[in-house]
């Protein structure tokens, strides 16, 4: 499709939402450019998987060319499976079962998804561009300013620059996120060791949240098995795009209180891994083995925060999406799905405005009016889940860790 240049969109951040919006707009023939702070596309390992729910999948289906959407499905894990809540010895408290349908909730590898989202955007993603401000002026109406002194002109500016957003203070001046008491040290370990799965058969298709006796302490893990190997699937559906190697792995996360993570270890991968190893010593041997076999450079610390509802949008032709607006603790797997949903919704509203002549300010205001209610419902749900599963409230914690597991037989023997 020919690209019209009298209307242009500049996006800060080539994460999930920024790239998804760029795909949407490019398909509609809108002139879009993405400016990313990282110096290149794969400088961070981003070694974890994410669960896509029906909102995330629907947003991808609407935004991506058909073969790229199919690429996400075919490289993803099989749909269905379970999420088990257990005590620290992996005795079941209760289990949620996911639907086993082709377009139902499924896990995908984040690096593979990012690579899919970048496919076909050649020349439209600019790396090493650290957005710092939006200002009025120039031929298109707005300019996105970068820390190197440069600027990009655009009719519409979108901040998709994640939890630490530099544009938020200017575009949503009253909505800085609030810190929570909880944090997660995340890691990944190869699924196969000496040709054998490190995950026992009983948990083959399960994510597990093992809740410790001590409130504020839990361990999450889930295997990620690629449906089709990325190199083969990319060669078929997106030849020329970068295909991650895609070996199966287990993503895990130790949840603990922020006060247990000394400031001195926060940027030090080895010290973080050692802390995770010490702190998970009382968990089931399967969990201890996962930490022991982790790939050190995939270790990530995440300090959980919750976004605050914006009351005022300060620049009418500029808006924001994703974690930059509504960061949430990773409980319930809503963060990335909500970010993708924002991207498809904003794409739809901008394209409709171009088609029917609605002023772009109105299209953006409509997007914001629709996004804030569903996004902050997700924030409230995630924050509520975090409180219930890791908080100090005695009764729910006692039921989860003492009563329910005793009603079940041993799921994984402690060999
Ligand atoms: C361990 C973990 C597990 C998760 N699991 C799930 C899950 O299962 N399901 C789910 O839905 N969500 C999950 N999430 C949350 C999900 O990853 C985020 O909600 C999602 O990535 C947000 O997308 P985004 O586009 O808003 O921001 P991001 O994907 O974070 O992208 C932001 C981008 O902006 C760039 N940037 C930052 N500042 C600037 C700047 N000033 N100028 C230019 N570029 C900038 C960054 O480098 C980055 O590339 C998980 C998160 C974590 C940490």
Coordinates of C-alpha atoms and ligand atoms in Angstrom, one line a residue:
X1 CA 0.0 0.0 0.0
X2 CA 1.3 3.5 -0.8
X3 CA 2.3 5.5 2.3
X4 CA 0.6 8.9 2.6
X5 CA 3.0 11.5 4.0
X6 CA 0.7 14.4 5.0
X7 CA -0.1 12.6 8.2
X8 CA 2.7 11.0 10.3
X9 CA 3.0 9.2 13.6
X10 CA 6.2 9.1 15.8
X11 CA 6.3 6.4 18.4
X12 CA 8.8 6.4 21.3
X13 CA 9.7 2.8 22.3
X14 CA 10.1 -0.4 20.1
X15 CA 8.5 -2.7 22.7
X16 CA 5.4 -4.8 22.4
X17 CA 2.9 -1.9 22.0
X18 CA 5.1 0.5 20.0
X19 CA 5.9 -2.2 17.4
X20 CA 2.3 -3.5 17.2
X21 CA 1.0 0.0 16.6
X22 CA 3.6 0.5 13.9
X23 CA 2.5 -2.7 12.2
X24 CA -1.1 -1.6 12.3
X25 CA -0.5 1.9 10.9
X26 CA 1.9 0.6 8.2
X27 CA -0.7 -1.8 6.9
X28 CA -3.1 1.1 6.6
X29 CA -0.6 3.2 4.6
X30 CA 0.2 5.7 7.4
X31 CA 3.7 7.2 7.6
X32 CA 5.0 5.8 11.0
X33 CA 8.4 5.8 12.6
X34 CA 9.5 4.1 15.9
X35 CA 12.3 5.6 18.0
X36 CA 14.0 3.2 20.4
X37 CA 16.5 4.0 23.1
X38 CA 18.4 0.7 22.9
X39 CA 21.3 0.8 20.4
X40 CA 20.0 -2.3 18.5
X41 CA 17.1 -4.7 18.2
X42 CA 18.4 -7.5 20.5
X43 CA 20.7 -5.9 23.0
X44 CA 18.8 -7.3 26.0
X45 CA 18.2 -11.0 26.4
X46 CA 14.5 -10.5 27.4
X47 CA 14.7 -14.2 28.1
X48 CA 11.2 -14.9 29.2
X49 CA 8.0 -16.0 27.8
X50 CA 4.7 -14.2 28.0
X51 CA 1.2 -15.6 28.0
X52 CA -1.0 -14.1 25.3
X53 CA -4.7 -14.1 26.3
X54 CA -7.6 -13.4 23.9
X55 CA -7.0 -9.6 24.0
X56 CA -3.4 -9.9 23.1
X57 CA -4.1 -12.5 20.4
X58 CA -7.0 -10.5 19.0
X59 CA -4.8 -7.3 18.9
X60 CA -2.0 -9.2 17.0
X61 CA -4.6 -10.7 14.6
X62 CA -5.9 -7.2 13.8
X63 CA -2.5 -5.5 13.6
X64 CA -0.3 -8.0 11.8
X65 CA -0.3 -9.3 8.2
X66 CA -1.8 -12.8 8.3
X67 CA 1.5 -14.7 7.9
X68 CA 3.1 -12.9 10.8
X69 CA 0.1 -13.7 13.0
X70 CA 0.4 -17.3 12.0
X71 CA 4.1 -17.2 12.8
X72 CA 3.3 -16.1 16.4
X73 CA 0.8 -19.0 16.7
X74 CA 3.1 -21.7 15.1
X75 CA 6.2 -20.8 17.1
X76 CA 4.2 -20.5 20.4
X77 CA 3.6 -23.2 22.9
X78 CA 0.6 -25.5 22.5
X79 CA -2.7 -23.8 23.7
X80 CA -4.3 -25.1 26.9
X81 CA -2.5 -26.3 30.0
X82 CA -2.9 -25.4 33.6
X83 CA -1.8 -22.9 36.2
X84 CA -1.3 -24.6 39.5
X85 CA -1.2 -22.9 42.9
X86 CA 0.8 -25.1 45.3
X87 CA 2.7 -24.9 48.6
X88 CA 6.5 -24.7 48.6
X89 CA 6.7 -28.5 48.4
X90 CA 4.5 -28.5 45.2
X91 CA 1.4 -29.9 46.8
X92 CA -1.6 -28.6 45.0
X93 CA -3.9 -26.0 46.5
X94 CA -6.0 -25.4 43.4
X95 CA -5.6 -25.4 39.6
X96 CA -6.9 -23.3 36.7
X97 CA -7.3 -25.0 33.4
X98 CA -7.0 -23.0 30.2
X99 CA -9.0 -23.7 27.1
X100 CA -7.4 -25.9 24.4
X101 CA -8.5 -24.0 21.3
X102 CA -6.3 -22.7 18.4
X103 CA -6.8 -19.0 19.3
X104 CA -7.1 -19.5 23.1
X105 CA -4.5 -18.3 25.6
X106 CA -1.0 -19.6 24.8
X107 CA 2.6 -18.9 25.7
X108 CA 5.0 -17.3 23.3
X109 CA 8.7 -16.5 23.6
X110 CA 9.1 -12.7 24.0
X111 CA 12.2 -12.4 21.9
X112 CA 10.5 -14.4 19.1
X113 CA 7.4 -12.2 19.4
X114 CA 9.5 -9.0 19.3
X115 CA 11.3 -10.3 16.2
X116 CA 7.9 -11.0 14.5
X117 CA 6.7 -7.5 15.4
X118 CA 9.8 -6.0 13.8
X119 CA 9.4 -7.9 10.5
X120 CA 8.7 -5.7 7.6
X121 CA 9.3 -2.5 9.5
X122 CA 12.7 -2.0 7.7
X123 CA 13.9 1.6 7.8
X124 CA 11.0 2.6 10.2
X125 CA 12.7 1.6 13.5
X126 CA 15.5 4.0 14.6
X127 CA 17.8 2.7 17.3
X128 CA 19.8 4.7 19.8
X129 CA 17.1 7.4 20.0
X130 CA 16.3 8.3 23.5
X131 CA 13.1 10.4 23.5
X132 CA 13.0 13.1 26.2
X133 CA 10.2 15.5 25.3
X134 CA 7.4 16.5 22.9
X135 CA 7.1 20.0 21.7
X136 CA 4.8 22.0 19.4
X137 CA 6.0 23.4 16.1
X138 CA 7.5 22.3 12.8
X139 CA 5.7 21.4 9.6
X140 CA 3.7 18.5 11.0
X141 CA 2.6 20.2 14.2
X142 CA 4.7 18.3 16.8
X143 CA 8.3 17.3 17.3
X144 CA 9.7 14.4 19.4
X145 CA 13.0 15.5 21.0
X146 CA 15.9 13.2 21.7
X147 CA 18.7 13.4 24.2
X148 CA 21.2 13.7 21.4
X149 CA 19.7 17.1 20.5
X150 CA 17.9 15.7 17.4
X151 CA 14.1 15.8 16.8
X152 CA 11.6 14.0 14.6
X153 CA 8.5 15.9 13.2
X154 CA 5.1 14.2 13.3
X155 CA 1.4 14.9 13.4
X156 CA 0.9 12.5 16.3
X157 CA 3.3 11.4 19.0
X158 CA 2.9 8.2 21.0
X159 CA 4.8 7.4 24.2
X160 CA 5.2 3.6 24.3
X161 CA 8.4 3.9 26.3
X162 CA 7.6 1.5 29.1
X163 CA 7.5 1.7 32.9
X164 CA 10.3 4.2 33.2
X165 CA 8.7 6.5 30.5
X166 CA 10.5 9.8 30.0
X167 CA 7.5 11.3 28.2
X168 CA 5.0 10.5 31.0
X169 CA 5.9 13.5 33.2
X170 CA 5.0 15.8 30.3
X171 CA 2.0 14.0 28.7
X172 CA 0.3 12.6 31.9
X173 CA 1.7 14.9 34.6
X174 CA -0.3 13.5 37.5
X175 CA 0.2 9.8 36.9
X176 CA 3.6 8.5 38.1
X177 CA 3.4 4.8 39.1
X178 CA 3.3 3.9 42.8
X179 CA 5.8 1.4 44.1
X180 CA 4.7 -1.8 45.8
X181 CA 6.4 -3.8 48.5
X182 CA 7.1 -6.8 46.2
X183 CA 9.8 -7.7 43.6
X184 CA 10.7 -10.6 41.4
X185 CA 14.1 -12.1 40.4
X186 CA 13.5 -13.8 37.1
X187 CA 15.6 -16.3 35.3
X188 CA 15.5 -19.1 32.7
X189 CA 17.0 -22.6 32.6
X190 CA 17.2 -25.0 29.7
X191 CA 14.2 -27.4 29.7
X192 CA 16.4 -30.4 28.8
X193 CA 19.3 -31.7 30.8
X194 CA 21.2 -34.7 29.4
X195 CA 18.3 -35.2 27.1
X196 CA 15.7 -35.3 29.9
X197 CA 13.1 -32.7 30.9
X198 CA 13.9 -31.0 34.2
X199 CA 10.1 -30.6 34.7
X200 CA 8.4 -33.8 36.0
X201 CA 5.7 -35.3 33.8
X202 CA 3.0 -34.4 36.2
X203 CA 3.7 -30.7 35.5
X204 CA 4.5 -31.0 31.8
X205 CA 1.8 -28.5 30.7
X206 CA 1.6 -26.5 33.9
X207 CA 2.7 -23.1 35.1
X208 CA 3.2 -23.3 38.9
X209 CA 3.0 -20.6 41.6
X210 CA 4.4 -22.2 44.7
X211 CA 3.5 -20.1 47.8
X212 CA 5.9 -20.3 50.7
X213 CA 4.9 -20.5 54.4
X214 CA 6.5 -17.1 54.9
X215 CA 4.1 -14.4 53.6
X216 CA 5.6 -12.4 50.8
X217 CA 7.6 -15.3 49.3
X218 CA 6.6 -17.4 46.3
X219 CA 8.2 -19.1 43.3
X220 CA 6.8 -19.2 39.8
X221 CA 7.9 -21.4 37.0
X222 CA 6.6 -22.5 33.6
X223 CA 8.1 -24.5 30.7
X224 CA 8.2 -22.8 27.3
X225 CA 8.2 -25.3 24.4
X226 CA 8.3 -23.9 20.9
X227 CA 5.6 -25.3 18.7
X228 CA 7.6 -25.0 15.5
X229 CA 11.3 -24.1 15.6
X230 CA 11.7 -20.4 14.9
X231 CA 14.4 -20.8 12.2
X232 CA 12.1 -23.1 10.2
X233 CA 9.0 -21.1 10.7
X234 CA 10.6 -17.8 9.9
X235 CA 12.2 -19.2 6.7
X236 CA 8.7 -20.2 5.6
X237 CA 6.6 -17.2 6.8
X238 CA 9.0 -14.3 7.2
X239 CA 12.1 -15.0 5.1
X240 CA 14.9 -12.5 5.8
X241 CA 13.7 -11.6 9.3
X242 CA 15.9 -12.5 12.3
X243 CA 14.8 -15.8 13.8
X244 CA 15.9 -16.6 17.4
X245 CA 17.4 -20.1 17.8
X246 CA 14.5 -21.2 20.0
X247 CA 15.5 -24.0 22.3
X248 CA 12.9 -25.0 24.9
X249 CA 13.4 -23.5 28.4
X250 CA 11.8 -23.0 31.8
X251 CA 11.1 -19.4 32.9
X252 CA 11.1 -18.9 36.6
X253 CA 10.7 -16.1 39.1
X254 CA 11.4 -15.8 42.8
X255 CA 9.0 -13.4 44.4
X256 CA 10.1 -11.6 47.5
X257 CA 9.9 -8.3 49.3
X258 CA 11.8 -5.4 47.8
X259 CA 13.4 -4.8 51.2
X260 CA 15.1 -8.2 50.9
X261 CA 16.9 -7.0 47.8
X262 CA 19.8 -4.8 48.9
X263 CA 20.5 -1.8 46.8
X264 CA 24.0 -3.1 46.1
X265 CA 22.9 -6.2 44.3
X266 CA 20.3 -4.7 42.1
X267 CA 22.5 -4.3 39.0
X268 CA 24.7 -7.3 39.6
X269 CA 23.4 -10.5 37.9
X270 CA 25.6 -12.9 39.8
X271 CA 24.6 -11.3 43.2
X272 CA 20.9 -11.5 42.1
X273 CA 21.2 -15.1 41.2
X274 CA 22.9 -15.9 44.5
X275 CA 20.1 -14.1 46.4
X276 CA 17.6 -16.2 44.4
X277 CA 19.5 -19.4 45.2
X278 CA 19.7 -18.6 48.9
X279 CA 16.1 -17.5 49.2
X280 CA 14.7 -20.5 47.4
X281 CA 16.6 -23.0 49.5
X282 CA 13.4 -24.2 51.4
X283 CA 11.4 -24.9 48.2
X284 CA 10.9 -28.3 46.5
X285 CA 14.1 -29.8 44.9
X286 CA 12.7 -29.3 41.4
X287 CA 12.7 -25.6 42.1
X288 CA 16.2 -25.6 43.6
X289 CA 17.5 -27.4 40.5
X290 CA 15.9 -24.8 38.3
X291 CA 17.8 -22.0 40.0
X292 CA 21.0 -24.0 40.1
X293 CA 20.9 -24.5 36.3
X294 CA 19.9 -21.0 35.4
X295 CA 21.6 -19.1 32.5
X296 CA 23.2 -16.2 34.4
X297 CA 22.8 -13.5 31.7
X298 CA 19.0 -14.0 31.6
X299 CA 18.6 -12.9 35.2
X300 CA 16.3 -9.9 35.6
X301 CA 15.1 -7.9 38.6
X302 CA 11.7 -6.4 38.4
X303 CA 10.5 -4.1 41.2
X304 CA 6.7 -4.3 41.0
X305 CA 4.8 -1.0 40.6
X306 CA 1.2 0.0 39.8
X307 CA 0.2 2.7 37.4
X308 CA -2.0 5.6 38.5
X309 CA -5.1 6.7 36.5
X310 CA -4.3 9.8 34.5
X311 CA -6.7 12.7 35.2
X312 CA -5.3 15.0 32.5
X313 CA -3.7 14.5 29.1
X314 CA -1.6 17.5 28.6
X315 CA -0.9 17.5 24.8
X316 CA -3.9 16.9 22.6
X317 CA -2.1 15.2 19.7
X318 CA 0.1 13.1 21.9
X319 CA -0.8 10.0 23.9
X320 CA 0.6 7.0 25.6
X321 CA 0.2 3.2 25.6
X322 CA 1.2 0.2 27.6
X323 CA 3.4 0.1 30.7
X324 CA 4.1 3.8 30.4
X325 CA 0.5 4.4 31.4
X326 CA -0.7 1.3 33.3
X327 CA 2.2 -0.8 34.6
X328 CA 1.0 -3.6 36.9
X329 CA 2.6 -6.4 38.9
X330 CA 2.9 -9.5 36.8
X331 CA 0.0 -11.4 38.3
X332 CA -2.7 -12.6 35.9
X333 CA -0.5 -12.0 32.8
X334 CA -2.3 -8.8 31.8
X335 CA 0.5 -6.2 31.2
X336 CA 1.6 -7.2 27.7
X337 CA -1.9 -8.1 26.6
X338 CA -3.2 -4.8 27.7
X339 CA -0.3 -3.0 25.9
X340 CA -1.1 -4.9 22.7
X341 CA -4.8 -4.1 23.1
X342 CA -4.0 -0.4 23.4
X343 CA -1.9 -0.5 20.2
X344 CA -4.7 -2.1 18.2
X345 CA -7.3 0.3 19.6
X346 CA -5.3 3.4 19.0
X347 CA -4.4 2.1 15.5
X348 CA -8.1 1.6 14.8
X349 CA -9.1 5.1 16.0
X350 CA -6.3 6.8 14.0
X351 CA -7.2 4.9 10.8
X352 CA -10.9 5.6 11.3
X353 CA -10.1 9.4 11.8
X354 CA -8.1 9.4 8.5
X355 CA -10.9 7.6 6.7
X356 CA -13.9 9.6 7.8
X357 CA -12.2 13.0 8.4
X358 CA -12.6 13.1 12.2
X359 CA -10.1 15.5 13.8
X360 CA -7.2 13.5 15.1
X361 CA -7.5 15.1 18.6
X362 CA -11.0 13.5 18.9
X363 CA -9.7 10.1 17.8
X364 CA -7.0 10.3 20.4
X365 CA -9.4 11.4 23.2
X366 CA -11.7 8.6 22.3
X367 CA -8.9 6.1 22.5
X368 CA -8.0 7.4 26.0
X369 CA -11.6 7.3 27.2
X370 CA -11.9 3.7 26.1
X371 CA -8.4 2.6 27.3
X372 CA -8.3 3.9 30.8
X373 CA -11.3 1.9 32.2
X374 CA -10.2 -1.5 30.8
X375 CA -6.5 -0.9 31.5
X376 CA -7.0 0.1 35.2
X377 CA -9.4 -2.7 35.7
X378 CA -6.5 -4.9 34.8
X379 CA -4.1 -3.0 37.1
X380 CA -6.6 -3.4 40.0
X381 CA -7.0 -7.1 39.3
X382 CA -3.2 -7.7 39.1
X383 CA -2.6 -5.7 42.3
X384 CA -5.4 -7.5 44.1
X385 CA -4.0 -10.9 43.1
X386 CA -0.6 -9.9 44.3
X387 CA -2.0 -8.9 47.7
X388 CA -4.0 -12.1 48.0
X389 CA -1.2 -14.5 47.0
X390 CA 1.8 -12.8 48.6
X391 CA 0.3 -10.5 51.3
X392 CA 0.4 -11.1 55.0
X393 CA -3.4 -11.5 55.6
X394 CA -3.4 -14.6 57.8
X395 CA -6.5 -16.4 56.8
X396 CA -6.1 -16.6 52.9
X397 CA -2.4 -17.4 53.3
X398 CA -3.1 -20.2 55.9
X399 CA -5.8 -21.7 53.6
X400 CA -3.5 -21.6 50.6
X401 CA -0.4 -23.0 52.3
X402 CA -1.7 -25.2 55.1
X403 CA -5.2 -26.4 54.5
X404 CA -5.6 -27.0 50.7
X405 CA -2.3 -28.7 50.1
X406 CA -3.1 -31.3 52.8
X407 CA -6.2 -32.3 51.0
X408 CA -4.1 -33.4 48.0
X409 CA -1.8 -36.2 47.4
X410 CA 1.9 -35.5 46.6
X411 CA 2.1 -34.2 43.1
X412 CA 5.9 -34.4 42.6
X413 CA 7.9 -36.7 44.9
X414 CA 10.9 -35.1 46.5
X415 CA 13.5 -37.4 44.9
Ligands
LIG1 C1 9.2 -11.3 34.0 C2 8.0 -10.7 33.3 C3 7.0 -11.6 32.8 C4 5.8 -11.1 32.2 N1 4.9 -11.9 31.7 C5 3.8 -11.4 31.1 C6 2.8 -12.2 30.5 O1 2.8 -13.5 30.7 N2 1.7 -11.7 29.9 C7 1.6 -10.3 29.8 O2 0.6 -9.9 29.2 N3 2.6 -9.5 30.2 C8 3.7 -10.0 30.9 N4 4.6 -9.1 31.4 C9 4.5 -7.7 31.2 C10 4.9 -7.2 29.8 O3 6.2 -7.7 29.5 C11 4.8 -5.7 29.7 O4 3.5 -5.3 30.2 C12 4.9 -5.3 28.2 O5 6.2 -5.5 27.8 C13 4.7 -3.8 28.1 O6 4.8 -3.4 26.8 P1 5.2 -1.9 26.4 O7 5.1 -1.8 24.9 O8 4.3 -1.0 27.2 O9 6.6 -1.7 27.0 P2 8.0 -2.5 26.7 O10 7.7 -3.8 26.0 O11 8.7 -2.5 28.0 O12 8.8 -1.6 25.7 C14 9.2 -0.3 26.0 C15 10.3 0.1 25.1 O13 10.6 1.5 25.2 C16 12.0 1.6 25.1 N5 12.3 2.9 25.8 C17 12.3 3.2 27.1 N6 12.5 4.5 27.3 C18 12.7 5.1 26.1 C19 12.9 6.4 25.6 N7 13.1 7.4 26.5 N8 13.0 6.7 24.3 C20 12.8 5.6 23.4 N9 12.6 4.3 23.8 C21 12.5 4.1 25.1 C22 12.6 0.4 25.9 O14 13.9 0.2 25.6 C23 11.6 -0.7 25.4 O15 12.1 -1.2 24.2 C24 5.7 -9.6 32.0 C25 6.7 -8.8 32.5 C26 7.9 -9.3 33.1 C27 8.9 -8.4 33.6

